[in-house]
Coordinates of C-alpha atoms and ligand atoms in Angstrom, one line a residue:
M20 CA -9.0 -18.2 -28.5
S21 CA -6.7 -20.8 -26.8
L22 CA -3.0 -21.1 -26.3
K23 CA -0.8 -23.9 -24.8
T24 CA 2.5 -23.8 -23.0
D25 CA 4.5 -25.8 -20.5
V26 CA 4.4 -23.2 -17.7
L27 CA 2.2 -20.2 -17.4
I28 CA 3.5 -17.4 -15.1
I29 CA 1.1 -14.7 -14.0
G30 CA 3.0 -11.5 -12.9
S31 CA 6.2 -9.7 -13.9
G32 CA 7.6 -8.5 -10.5
I33 CA 10.6 -10.1 -9.0
A34 CA 8.8 -13.4 -8.3
G35 CA 7.4 -13.9 -11.8
L36 CA 10.4 -12.7 -13.7
F37 CA 13.0 -14.7 -11.7
A38 CA 10.8 -17.8 -12.0
A39 CA 10.5 -17.3 -15.8
L40 CA 14.2 -17.0 -16.1
K41 CA 14.8 -20.3 -14.2
V42 CA 12.0 -22.2 -15.8
S43 CA 13.2 -21.2 -19.3
E44 CA 16.3 -23.4 -18.6
Y45 CA 14.1 -26.5 -19.1
A46 CA 10.7 -25.5 -20.5
D47 CA 8.6 -23.0 -22.5
V48 CA 7.0 -20.2 -20.6
I49 CA 4.2 -17.8 -21.2
L50 CA 4.3 -14.9 -18.8
V51 CA 1.2 -12.6 -18.6
T52 CA 1.2 -9.3 -16.9
K53 CA -1.5 -6.8 -16.2
K54 CA 0.1 -3.6 -17.5
N55 CA 3.5 -3.0 -18.9
K56 CA 6.2 -5.5 -17.7
A57 CA 7.9 -3.2 -15.2
E58 CA 4.8 -2.1 -13.4
S59 CA 4.8 -4.0 -10.1
N60 CA 5.3 -3.5 -6.4
T61 CA 8.9 -4.6 -7.0
N62 CA 9.5 -1.6 -9.2
Y63 CA 8.8 0.8 -6.3
A64 CA 10.9 -1.0 -3.6
Q65 CA 13.2 1.4 -2.1
G66 CA 15.0 0.1 1.1
G67 CA 16.5 -3.0 -0.4
I68 CA 16.9 -6.8 0.1
A69 CA 18.0 -8.3 3.3
S70 CA 20.7 -11.0 3.4
V71 CA 23.7 -12.1 5.5
I72 CA 26.7 -10.6 3.6
D73 CA 28.8 -8.9 6.3
P74 CA 31.2 -11.4 7.9
N75 CA 30.2 -10.0 11.3
D76 CA 26.6 -10.9 10.7
S77 CA 25.3 -14.5 10.9
F78 CA 22.4 -16.6 9.7
E79 CA 21.4 -17.1 13.4
K80 CA 21.0 -13.3 13.8
H81 CA 18.9 -12.8 10.7
V82 CA 16.7 -15.8 11.7
E83 CA 16.3 -14.4 15.2
D84 CA 15.4 -10.9 14.0
T85 CA 12.8 -12.4 11.5
L86 CA 11.3 -14.6 14.3
I87 CA 11.0 -11.7 16.7
A88 CA 9.3 -9.5 14.1
G89 CA 6.9 -12.4 13.3
A90 CA 5.6 -12.4 16.8
G91 CA 5.6 -16.2 17.4
L92 CA 3.9 -17.1 14.2
C93 CA 6.8 -17.8 11.8
D94 CA 7.6 -21.2 10.6
R95 CA 11.2 -21.7 11.8
E96 CA 12.1 -24.1 9.0
A97 CA 10.9 -21.7 6.4
V98 CA 12.8 -18.8 7.9
E99 CA 16.0 -20.7 8.4
S100 CA 16.0 -22.2 4.9
M101 CA 15.3 -18.8 3.3
V102 CA 18.0 -17.0 5.3
K103 CA 20.6 -19.6 4.4
E104 CA 19.7 -19.6 0.7
G105 CA 19.7 -15.8 0.6
P106 CA 23.4 -15.2 -0.3
D107 CA 23.1 -17.6 -3.3
R108 CA 20.0 -15.9 -4.7
I109 CA 21.6 -12.5 -4.2
K110 CA 24.6 -13.8 -6.2
D111 CA 22.1 -14.8 -9.0
L112 CA 20.8 -11.3 -9.1
I113 CA 24.4 -9.9 -9.3
D114 CA 25.2 -12.4 -12.0
I115 CA 22.4 -11.1 -14.2
G116 CA 23.8 -7.5 -13.8
T117 CA 22.0 -6.0 -10.8
M118 CA 24.1 -3.2 -9.5
F119 CA 23.8 -2.8 -5.7
T120 CA 25.4 0.3 -4.2
R121 CA 28.9 -0.2 -3.0
K122 CA 31.2 1.7 -0.6
G123 CA 34.7 1.1 -2.1
N124 CA 34.9 -2.7 -2.7
E125 CA 32.3 -3.6 -0.2
F126 CA 28.5 -3.5 -0.5
D127 CA 27.0 -0.6 1.3
L128 CA 24.8 -2.5 3.8
A129 CA 21.9 -0.4 5.3
K130 CA 20.0 -1.0 8.6
E131 CA 16.3 -1.0 9.0
G132 CA 13.7 -1.5 11.7
G133 CA 13.9 -4.8 13.6
H134 CA 17.3 -5.7 12.1
S135 CA 20.1 -6.2 14.7
M136 CA 22.8 -5.7 12.0
S137 CA 23.3 -3.7 8.8
R138 CA 22.3 -6.3 6.1
I139 CA 20.2 -4.5 3.5
L140 CA 21.7 -4.5 0.0
H141 CA 20.3 -1.6 -2.0
A142 CA 20.7 0.4 -5.1
K143 CA 20.5 3.9 -3.6
D144 CA 16.7 4.3 -2.8
L145 CA 15.6 2.7 -6.1
T146 CA 16.4 -0.9 -5.4
G147 CA 13.3 -2.4 -6.9
Q148 CA 13.7 -0.5 -10.2
E149 CA 17.3 -1.8 -10.5
I150 CA 16.2 -5.4 -9.9
E151 CA 13.3 -5.1 -12.4
R152 CA 15.7 -3.6 -15.0
A153 CA 18.2 -6.5 -14.7
L154 CA 15.5 -9.2 -14.6
I155 CA 13.6 -7.8 -17.6
H156 CA 16.8 -7.5 -19.6
S157 CA 17.7 -11.1 -18.9
V158 CA 14.2 -12.5 -19.6
E159 CA 14.0 -10.6 -22.9
Q160 CA 17.1 -12.6 -24.1
K161 CA 15.2 -15.9 -23.7
V162 CA 13.5 -17.1 -26.9
N163 CA 11.3 -19.6 -25.0
I164 CA 9.7 -16.9 -22.8
K165 CA 6.7 -15.2 -24.4
I166 CA 5.6 -12.1 -22.6
F167 CA 2.0 -10.7 -22.9
E168 CA 1.5 -7.3 -21.5
N169 CA -1.9 -5.8 -20.8
A170 CA -3.1 -9.3 -20.1
I171 CA -5.2 -9.8 -16.9
A172 CA -5.7 -13.2 -15.5
I173 CA -9.4 -13.6 -14.6
D174 CA -9.6 -17.1 -13.1
L175 CA -7.7 -20.3 -12.8
L176 CA -8.6 -23.3 -15.0
T177 CA -9.6 -26.2 -12.8
E178 CA -12.0 -29.1 -12.6
H179 CA -14.6 -26.4 -12.4
N180 CA -14.1 -25.7 -16.1
I181 CA -14.5 -29.2 -17.4
P182 CA -17.7 -29.4 -19.6
G183 CA -20.6 -30.9 -17.8
K184 CA -18.9 -30.9 -14.4
L185 CA -19.9 -27.3 -13.6
K186 CA -22.4 -28.1 -10.9
S187 CA -21.4 -31.5 -9.6
L188 CA -17.9 -30.7 -8.3
N189 CA -17.3 -28.8 -5.1
E190 CA -13.6 -29.7 -4.8
N191 CA -10.9 -28.7 -7.3
M192 CA -7.7 -30.8 -7.3
N193 CA -5.8 -29.5 -10.3
C194 CA -4.8 -26.3 -12.1
W195 CA -4.3 -26.3 -15.8
G196 CA -3.7 -22.6 -16.6
A197 CA -6.0 -19.6 -16.6
Y198 CA -8.4 -17.4 -18.5
I199 CA -6.7 -14.2 -19.5
L200 CA -8.3 -10.9 -20.6
D201 CA -6.3 -9.3 -23.4
T202 CA -7.2 -5.7 -22.7
S203 CA -5.8 -4.4 -26.0
K204 CA -8.2 -6.5 -28.0
N205 CA -10.9 -7.0 -25.3
E206 CA -10.7 -10.7 -25.8
V207 CA -10.5 -13.5 -23.3
V208 CA -7.8 -16.1 -24.1
K209 CA -7.7 -19.6 -22.5
I210 CA -4.1 -20.4 -21.7
I211 CA -3.6 -24.1 -21.0
A212 CA -0.5 -25.0 -19.1
K213 CA 1.0 -28.1 -17.4
A214 CA 2.0 -25.9 -14.4
T215 CA 1.0 -22.4 -13.4
I216 CA 2.8 -20.0 -11.1
L217 CA 0.9 -17.2 -9.4
A218 CA 3.2 -14.2 -8.9
T219 CA 0.6 -11.5 -8.8
G220 CA 1.9 -9.5 -5.8
G221 CA 0.0 -7.6 -3.2
L222 CA -3.4 -6.2 -2.4
G223 CA -2.6 -2.6 -1.0
Q224 CA -5.3 -1.2 -3.3
V225 CA -7.9 -2.8 -1.0
Y226 CA -7.2 0.2 1.3
L227 CA -7.8 3.9 0.8
H228 CA -4.2 4.8 1.6
T229 CA -1.5 2.6 0.3
T230 CA 2.1 2.6 -0.9
N231 CA 1.2 0.0 -3.6
P232 CA 0.6 1.0 -7.2
L233 CA -2.7 0.5 -9.0
I234 CA -1.9 -3.0 -10.2
A235 CA -2.0 -4.3 -6.5
T236 CA -5.7 -5.3 -6.4
G237 CA -5.1 -8.7 -4.9
D238 CA -6.1 -10.6 -8.0
G239 CA -4.0 -13.7 -7.2
F240 CA -5.4 -14.1 -3.7
A241 CA -8.9 -13.7 -5.0
M242 CA -8.5 -16.1 -8.0
A243 CA -7.0 -18.7 -5.6
Y244 CA -9.7 -18.3 -3.1
R245 CA -12.4 -18.6 -5.7
A246 CA -10.8 -21.8 -6.9
G247 CA -10.8 -23.3 -3.4
V248 CA -7.1 -23.0 -2.8
E249 CA -6.1 -22.7 0.8
I250 CA -5.2 -19.2 1.9
G251 CA -3.9 -18.1 5.3
N252 CA -3.2 -15.3 7.7
M253 CA -5.0 -12.7 5.7
E254 CA -5.5 -10.5 8.8
F255 CA -1.9 -9.6 8.9
I256 CA -1.7 -6.5 6.7
Q257 CA 1.4 -4.5 7.2
F258 CA 1.0 -0.7 7.4
H259 CA 4.2 1.1 6.6
P260 CA 4.7 3.8 9.2
T261 CA 6.0 6.5 6.9
S262 CA 4.3 7.4 3.6
F263 CA 4.4 11.0 2.4
Y264 CA 1.4 13.0 3.6
S265 CA -0.1 14.7 0.7
T266 CA -2.9 17.3 0.6
K267 CA -3.6 16.5 -3.0
S268 CA -7.1 15.3 -3.7
R269 CA -7.5 11.7 -4.9
S270 CA -8.2 12.9 -8.4
E271 CA -4.9 14.7 -8.5
Y272 CA -2.7 11.8 -7.4
D273 CA -2.0 8.5 -9.1
G274 CA -3.6 6.2 -6.6
H275 CA -0.8 5.5 -4.2
S276 CA 1.1 7.3 -1.5
F277 CA 4.8 7.9 -2.0
L278 CA 6.9 5.8 0.4
I279 CA 9.5 7.4 2.7
S280 CA 11.8 4.3 3.1
E281 CA 12.4 2.7 6.4
A282 CA 16.1 3.2 5.5
V283 CA 15.6 6.9 6.3
R284 CA 15.0 5.9 9.9
G285 CA 17.9 3.5 9.7
F286 CA 20.0 6.4 8.6
G287 CA 19.0 8.4 11.7
G288 CA 15.6 9.9 10.8
L289 CA 13.6 10.9 13.9
L290 CA 9.8 10.9 14.3
R291 CA 8.3 14.1 15.8
T292 CA 4.8 15.2 16.5
K293 CA 3.6 18.4 14.8
D294 CA 4.8 20.5 17.8
G295 CA 8.3 19.0 17.2
G296 CA 8.4 16.6 20.2
L297 CA 10.0 13.1 19.9
F298 CA 7.6 10.3 21.0
M299 CA 9.0 6.9 20.0
H300 CA 10.8 6.5 23.3
N301 CA 7.3 6.3 24.9
Y302 CA 6.5 3.2 22.9
D303 CA 9.6 1.0 22.5
A304 CA 13.2 0.9 23.7
R305 CA 14.3 0.6 20.0
K306 CA 12.6 3.9 19.3
E307 CA 12.5 4.8 15.6
L308 CA 14.0 1.4 14.7
A309 CA 11.3 -0.8 16.4
P310 CA 9.5 -3.2 14.0
R311 CA 6.9 -1.5 11.8
D312 CA 3.8 -2.7 13.5
I313 CA 5.0 -0.9 16.7
V314 CA 6.0 2.3 14.9
A315 CA 2.8 2.4 12.8
R316 CA 0.6 1.9 15.9
A317 CA 2.6 4.6 17.8
I318 CA 2.0 7.1 15.0
D319 CA -1.7 6.1 14.8
N320 CA -2.0 6.6 18.5
E321 CA -0.3 10.1 18.5
L322 CA -2.5 11.2 15.6
K323 CA -5.7 10.1 17.3
K324 CA -4.7 11.5 20.7
R325 CA -3.9 14.9 19.2
G326 CA -6.5 15.0 16.4
E327 CA -3.7 15.6 13.9
D328 CA -3.3 14.4 10.3
F329 CA 0.4 13.6 10.2
V330 CA 3.6 13.4 12.1
Y331 CA 7.1 14.5 10.9
L332 CA 10.1 12.6 9.9
D333 CA 13.2 14.7 10.6
L334 CA 16.6 14.3 8.8
T335 CA 17.7 17.9 9.2
H336 CA 20.4 17.0 11.7
K337 CA 22.2 14.9 9.1
N338 CA 24.7 16.0 6.5
S339 CA 22.8 17.4 3.5
Q340 CA 25.1 15.9 0.8
E341 CA 24.9 12.4 2.5
I342 CA 21.1 12.7 2.5
I343 CA 21.0 13.5 -1.2
D344 CA 23.5 10.7 -2.0
H345 CA 21.7 8.1 -0.1
F346 CA 18.1 9.0 -1.0
P347 CA 18.1 10.8 -4.4
N348 CA 14.6 9.6 -5.3
I349 CA 13.1 10.6 -2.0
Y350 CA 14.9 13.9 -2.0
Q351 CA 13.7 14.8 -5.6
T352 CA 10.1 13.6 -5.0
C353 CA 9.8 15.6 -1.8
L354 CA 11.3 18.6 -3.5
I355 CA 8.7 18.4 -6.2
N356 CA 6.2 18.5 -3.4
N357 CA 7.9 21.6 -2.0
I358 CA 9.8 20.0 0.9
D359 CA 13.6 20.2 1.0
I360 CA 14.3 17.2 3.3
T361 CA 17.8 18.5 4.1
K362 CA 16.2 21.6 5.7
E363 CA 12.6 20.7 6.4
F364 CA 10.7 18.0 8.3
I365 CA 8.8 15.5 6.1
P366 CA 5.1 15.1 6.8
V367 CA 4.3 11.3 7.0
V368 CA 1.4 9.0 7.7
P369 CA 1.0 5.2 7.8
A370 CA -0.4 3.5 4.7
A371 CA -1.2 -0.1 3.8
H372 CA 1.9 -1.7 2.4
Y373 CA 2.2 -5.5 2.5
A374 CA 0.2 -8.6 2.9
C375 CA 1.9 -11.1 5.1
G376 CA -0.7 -13.8 4.5
G377 CA -1.8 -15.4 1.2
I378 CA -1.8 -18.6 -0.7
V379 CA -0.5 -21.4 1.6
V380 CA 2.5 -22.9 -0.1
D381 CA 5.0 -25.5 1.2
L382 CA 8.8 -25.1 1.2
N383 CA 8.7 -25.8 -2.6
G384 CA 6.2 -23.1 -3.5
Q385 CA 3.5 -25.8 -4.1
S386 CA -0.1 -24.8 -3.3
S387 CA -3.0 -27.0 -2.3
L388 CA -3.8 -27.6 -6.0
T389 CA -1.7 -29.9 -8.1
G390 CA 0.0 -27.9 -10.8
L391 CA -0.5 -24.6 -9.0
Y392 CA 2.6 -22.9 -7.5
A393 CA 3.0 -19.4 -6.1
S394 CA 5.8 -17.1 -5.1
G395 CA 6.2 -13.6 -3.7
E396 CA 3.8 -11.4 -1.9
V397 CA 0.7 -13.4 -2.9
T398 CA 1.9 -16.3 -0.7
M399 CA 1.9 -17.4 2.9
T400 CA 5.2 -19.3 3.2
G401 CA 5.5 -19.1 7.0
V402 CA 8.4 -16.8 6.7
H403 CA 6.7 -13.6 7.9
G404 CA 4.4 -14.9 10.6
A405 CA 2.3 -12.1 12.1
N406 CA 4.6 -9.3 10.9
R407 CA 7.2 -9.1 8.1
L408 CA 10.7 -7.9 8.9
A409 CA 11.7 -5.1 6.6
S410 CA 13.4 -6.1 3.3
N411 CA 12.6 -9.8 3.7
S412 CA 9.9 -9.6 1.1
L413 CA 12.2 -9.3 -2.0
L414 CA 14.3 -12.1 -0.6
E415 CA 11.4 -14.4 0.0
A416 CA 10.1 -13.8 -3.5
L417 CA 13.4 -14.6 -5.0
V418 CA 14.0 -17.8 -3.0
Y419 CA 10.5 -19.2 -3.6
A420 CA 10.6 -18.3 -7.3
Y421 CA 13.7 -20.4 -7.5
R422 CA 12.1 -23.2 -5.6
C423 CA 8.9 -23.1 -7.7
S424 CA 11.1 -23.6 -10.8
N425 CA 12.9 -26.5 -9.2
S426 CA 9.7 -28.3 -8.1
I427 CA 8.0 -27.7 -11.5
K428 CA 11.0 -29.3 -13.2
E429 CA 10.4 -32.5 -11.1
F430 CA 6.7 -32.3 -11.6
L431 CA 7.0 -32.1 -15.4
K432 CA 9.6 -34.9 -15.4
Y433 CA 7.8 -37.4 -13.2
S434 CA 4.1 -36.8 -13.3
E435 CA 1.6 -37.9 -15.8
I436 CA -0.2 -34.7 -16.6
L437 CA -3.4 -35.4 -18.4
I438 CA -5.2 -32.1 -19.2
P439 CA -8.9 -32.7 -19.9
E440 CA -11.0 -30.7 -22.4
L441 CA -11.7 -27.3 -20.8
L442 CA -14.5 -24.9 -21.5
D443 CA -13.8 -21.8 -23.6
W444 CA -14.7 -18.5 -22.1
D445 CA -18.3 -17.9 -22.9
D446 CA -19.6 -14.4 -22.9
S447 CA -22.4 -14.9 -25.5
G448 CA -25.7 -13.5 -24.5
V449 CA -24.3 -11.1 -21.8
L450 CA -24.9 -7.4 -22.1
T451 CA -22.1 -4.9 -22.5
Y452 CA -22.8 -3.0 -19.3
D453 CA -21.0 0.3 -19.1
E454 CA -22.3 1.8 -15.9
R455 CA -18.7 2.6 -14.8
V456 CA -19.9 4.9 -12.0
L457 CA -21.4 1.9 -10.1
I458 CA -17.9 0.3 -10.2
T459 CA -16.0 3.4 -9.2
H460 CA -18.4 4.0 -6.3
S461 CA -18.1 0.5 -5.0
I462 CA -14.3 0.5 -5.3
N463 CA -14.2 3.7 -3.2
E464 CA -16.7 2.3 -0.7
V465 CA -14.6 -0.9 -0.2
K466 CA -11.4 1.2 0.3
Q467 CA -13.0 3.6 2.8
T468 CA -14.6 0.7 4.7
M469 CA -11.4 -1.3 4.9
W470 CA -9.4 1.8 6.0
D471 CA -11.9 2.9 8.7
Y472 CA -12.8 -0.5 10.1
V473 CA -10.1 -3.0 9.3
G474 CA -7.0 -0.8 9.6
I475 CA -4.2 -0.5 12.1
V476 CA -6.5 -0.7 15.2
R477 CA -9.5 -3.0 15.0
S478 CA -12.5 -4.1 17.2
N479 CA -15.3 -6.6 17.0
I480 CA -17.9 -3.9 16.3
R481 CA -15.8 -2.4 13.4
L482 CA -15.1 -5.8 11.9
E483 CA -18.8 -6.7 12.0
R484 CA -19.8 -3.5 10.4
A485 CA -17.2 -3.9 7.7
E486 CA -18.4 -7.5 7.1
R487 CA -22.0 -6.3 6.5
R488 CA -20.9 -3.5 4.1
I489 CA -18.6 -5.8 2.2
H490 CA -21.2 -8.5 1.9
N491 CA -23.6 -6.1 0.3
I492 CA -21.0 -4.9 -2.2
F493 CA -20.1 -8.5 -2.9
R494 CA -23.7 -9.3 -3.8
E495 CA -24.1 -6.2 -6.0
T496 CA -20.8 -6.9 -7.7
E497 CA -21.5 -10.6 -8.4
D498 CA -24.9 -9.5 -9.9
L499 CA -23.2 -7.0 -12.1
Y500 CA -20.4 -9.4 -13.1
K501 CA -22.9 -12.0 -14.3
K502 CA -24.7 -9.5 -16.5
T503 CA -21.6 -7.9 -18.2
N504 CA -18.8 -8.6 -20.5
V505 CA -15.5 -8.6 -18.5
F506 CA -13.4 -5.5 -18.3
Q507 CA -10.6 -4.5 -16.0
E508 CA -12.5 -2.4 -13.5
I509 CA -15.1 -5.0 -12.7
L510 CA -12.5 -7.7 -12.4
E511 CA -10.5 -5.6 -10.0
L512 CA -13.6 -4.7 -8.0
R513 CA -14.5 -8.3 -7.7
N514 CA -11.0 -9.1 -6.5
I515 CA -10.7 -6.3 -3.9
V516 CA -14.1 -7.4 -2.5
T517 CA -13.0 -11.0 -2.2
C518 CA -9.7 -10.0 -0.6
S519 CA -11.6 -7.7 1.9
H520 CA -13.9 -10.6 2.7
T521 CA -10.9 -12.9 3.5
I522 CA -9.1 -10.2 5.6
I523 CA -12.2 -9.6 7.7
K524 CA -13.0 -13.3 8.0
S525 CA -9.4 -14.0 9.2
A526 CA -9.4 -11.0 11.5
K527 CA -12.6 -12.2 13.2
L528 CA -11.1 -15.6 13.8
R529 CA -8.1 -14.1 15.6
K530 CA -9.3 -13.4 19.1
E531 CA -6.1 -11.9 20.3
S532 CA -3.7 -9.1 19.3
R533 CA -0.6 -10.3 17.6
G534 CA 1.9 -8.6 15.3
L535 CA 0.0 -6.6 12.7
H536 CA -3.4 -7.6 14.0
Y537 CA -4.3 -5.3 16.9
T538 CA -7.9 -5.3 18.4
I539 CA -9.1 -3.3 21.4
D540 CA -11.4 -6.2 22.3
Y541 CA -8.5 -8.6 22.8
P542 CA -5.5 -6.4 23.5
N543 CA -3.2 -9.2 24.7
T544 CA -1.2 -11.7 22.8
L545 CA -2.1 -15.3 23.8
P546 CA 0.6 -17.7 25.1
S547 CA 2.4 -19.4 22.3
E548 CA 0.8 -22.9 22.6
K549 CA -2.5 -21.3 21.5
I550 CA -1.1 -19.8 18.3
Q551 CA -2.6 -21.0 15.0
N552 CA -2.5 -19.8 11.5
T553 CA -6.0 -18.7 10.2
I554 CA -6.5 -20.9 7.2
L555 CA -9.5 -20.3 4.9
K556 CA -10.8 -22.5 2.1
N557 CA -13.8 -21.5 0.0
K558 CA -16.3 -24.3 -0.2
N559 CA -18.7 -22.5 -2.6
I560 CA -16.7 -22.9 -5.8
Ligands
FAD605 P1 4.9 -7.6 -7.7 O1 6.2 -7.0 -7.8 O2 3.8 -6.7 -7.2 O3 4.5 -8.1 -9.1 C1 3.2 -8.5 -9.3 C2 2.9 -8.6 -10.8 O4 1.7 -9.3 -11.1 C3 2.9 -7.3 -11.5 O5 3.6 -7.4 -12.7 C4 1.4 -7.1 -11.8 O6 1.1 -6.3 -12.9 C5 1.0 -8.6 -12.1 N1 -0.4 -8.9 -11.9 C6 -1.2 -8.6 -10.8 N2 -2.4 -9.1 -11.0 C7 -2.4 -9.7 -12.3 C8 -3.4 -10.3 -13.1 N3 -4.7 -10.5 -12.6 N4 -3.1 -10.7 -14.3 C9 -1.8 -10.5 -14.8 N5 -0.8 -9.9 -14.0 C10 -1.2 -9.5 -12.8 N6 10.2 -5.2 0.0 C11 11.5 -5.4 0.4 O7 11.9 -6.5 0.6 N7 12.3 -4.4 0.4 C12 11.9 -3.1 0.0 O8 12.7 -2.2 0.0 C13 10.6 -2.9 -0.3 N8 10.1 -1.6 -0.6 C14 8.8 -1.5 -1.0 C15 8.4 -0.2 -1.4 C16 7.1 0.0 -1.9 C17 6.6 1.3 -2.3 C18 6.2 -1.2 -2.0 C19 4.9 -1.0 -2.5 C20 6.7 -2.4 -1.6 C21 8.0 -2.6 -1.1 N9 8.4 -3.8 -0.7 C22 9.7 -4.0 -0.3 C23 7.6 -5.0 -0.8 C24 8.0 -5.7 -2.1 O9 8.3 -4.7 -3.1 C25 7.0 -6.6 -2.7 O10 6.4 -7.4 -1.7 C26 7.6 -7.5 -3.8 O11 8.1 -6.6 -4.8 C27 6.5 -8.3 -4.4 O12 7.0 -9.0 -5.5 P2 6.0 -9.9 -6.4 O13 6.8 -10.3 -7.5 O14 5.4 -10.9 -5.5 O15 4.9 -8.9 -6.8
SIN606 C1 11.2 0.5 2.8 O1 12.0 0.9 2.1 O2 10.9 1.1 3.9 C2 10.4 -0.7 2.5 C3 11.1 -1.8 2.9 C4 10.2 -3.0 3.0 O3 9.0 -2.9 2.7 O4 10.7 -4.1 3.3

């Protein structure tokens, strides 16, 4: 089956939905999303969205904080333009009905690690859910946006899919849509589009412990890499310092760790070891409000030094009613897990949270393929450098979704877009292979390998070991993939393997410690003139 549209958008988080809304002002859109439309990292965002709203704050301060967190690797122009555009995009969200928490007539601006000012707009501790609600409501009013749920993008349509050119081309130049698996009918649909936006979000599910929901299997990064699109800085995986420590077995929980927002530390939460001692003053003058890489590494170090499984986050010195008012979701979820956070310490551990690298895009969201744009967590815009500042992610996704829409408008207007005949998905002759246990085992193996060897603290020997393990799983997976009809688990396994490969490859290239990449073999950060982004381009397409 085949469908045609002006613009194909893959993903229904903040980036995909906001882009759809903007593009629908001038063109038809098909938006595909893997599960139901709300399920996304966006939906779980707690702390909020950073922007300069307070008259005592300034663009310069927000820029400076972002550059400091980014450890010398941010693109200043990308940061400055995002920060300056921030208030306009926040206004767009408010205009479509997003209700941010207010204190009287003013927005209640919170503070988080690495921010020199209170500048985080939030909707209690359910900011992402509120943004998704408002965006979905607006998108559903538009007749020229068609949404397909339970529709998983498999691969991008490029020169590689022109009949007869399969073997001869080793360079793609254009993107004309994607192959999509409709999981409700088990059918692959070819969606042909003049322009495509990848807004597929993060890759936390590459790791054993993550704050990301099950959809975050890095599909966009992997599809882009397979198509020969440039991707960069994949080594910079952000580990959130404080996810809820649970003793539930993996089969009992739903695949991701519940986040205890950074805003809890902004509110005065203190980190304590199991014996009750404070420790952050030993690591950074900003203590609990140091940037995340520093806090996560400090916790990791305390846990390893003491042989313990978790540290505590303590709010018990704060007013109980204020805690409940500010963090109703965290309060309730902890209570279900038998912790009353107004009276008891919360057990926490770091977990994989955010990918700072991704598809290299310019200031307009354009990737290295003509017709392929990207926005949100799947990108490397230059905004985050080696470490993302808290609550800059929702802002970046919003700003770049808007810019993708603007540049596609120009692209459709001024380019001659000739779409060649493209191959239908062909699964004739392949076996329906249902050895799911092989897939589950490999998924677990990848997650454990990445957690143990490519986590918060790395070394050459760990990276080499991880590379060998992942390479074996890669070969086994490709072999299986060629023999089977496609189904969700094999696609996701393939994608987490590809993401793991790129993370390890980039980590091996970075022979220094910087931001989120810390290796005991090169513990120092090199002087700034030696700094480079690690850009990868797959030549074996
Ligand atoms: P997502 O919101 O993840 O959306 C991706 C979409 O793509 C989903 O709809 C998914 O189903 C779909 N998709 C994926 N693969 C495919 C495929 N193959 N085919 C079809 N569809 C696909 N950032 C902040 O700035 N502030 C915060 O307070 C904050 N809190 C966070 C809390 C948690 C628990 C988590 C996990 C993240 C948090 N972040 C926060 C980060 C932020 O939420 C994300 O980076 C951001 O929401 C990403 O938006 P996105 O639109 O790029 O991706
Ligand atoms: C949080 O609420 O701690 C998450 C904020 C973020 O990831 O930016």
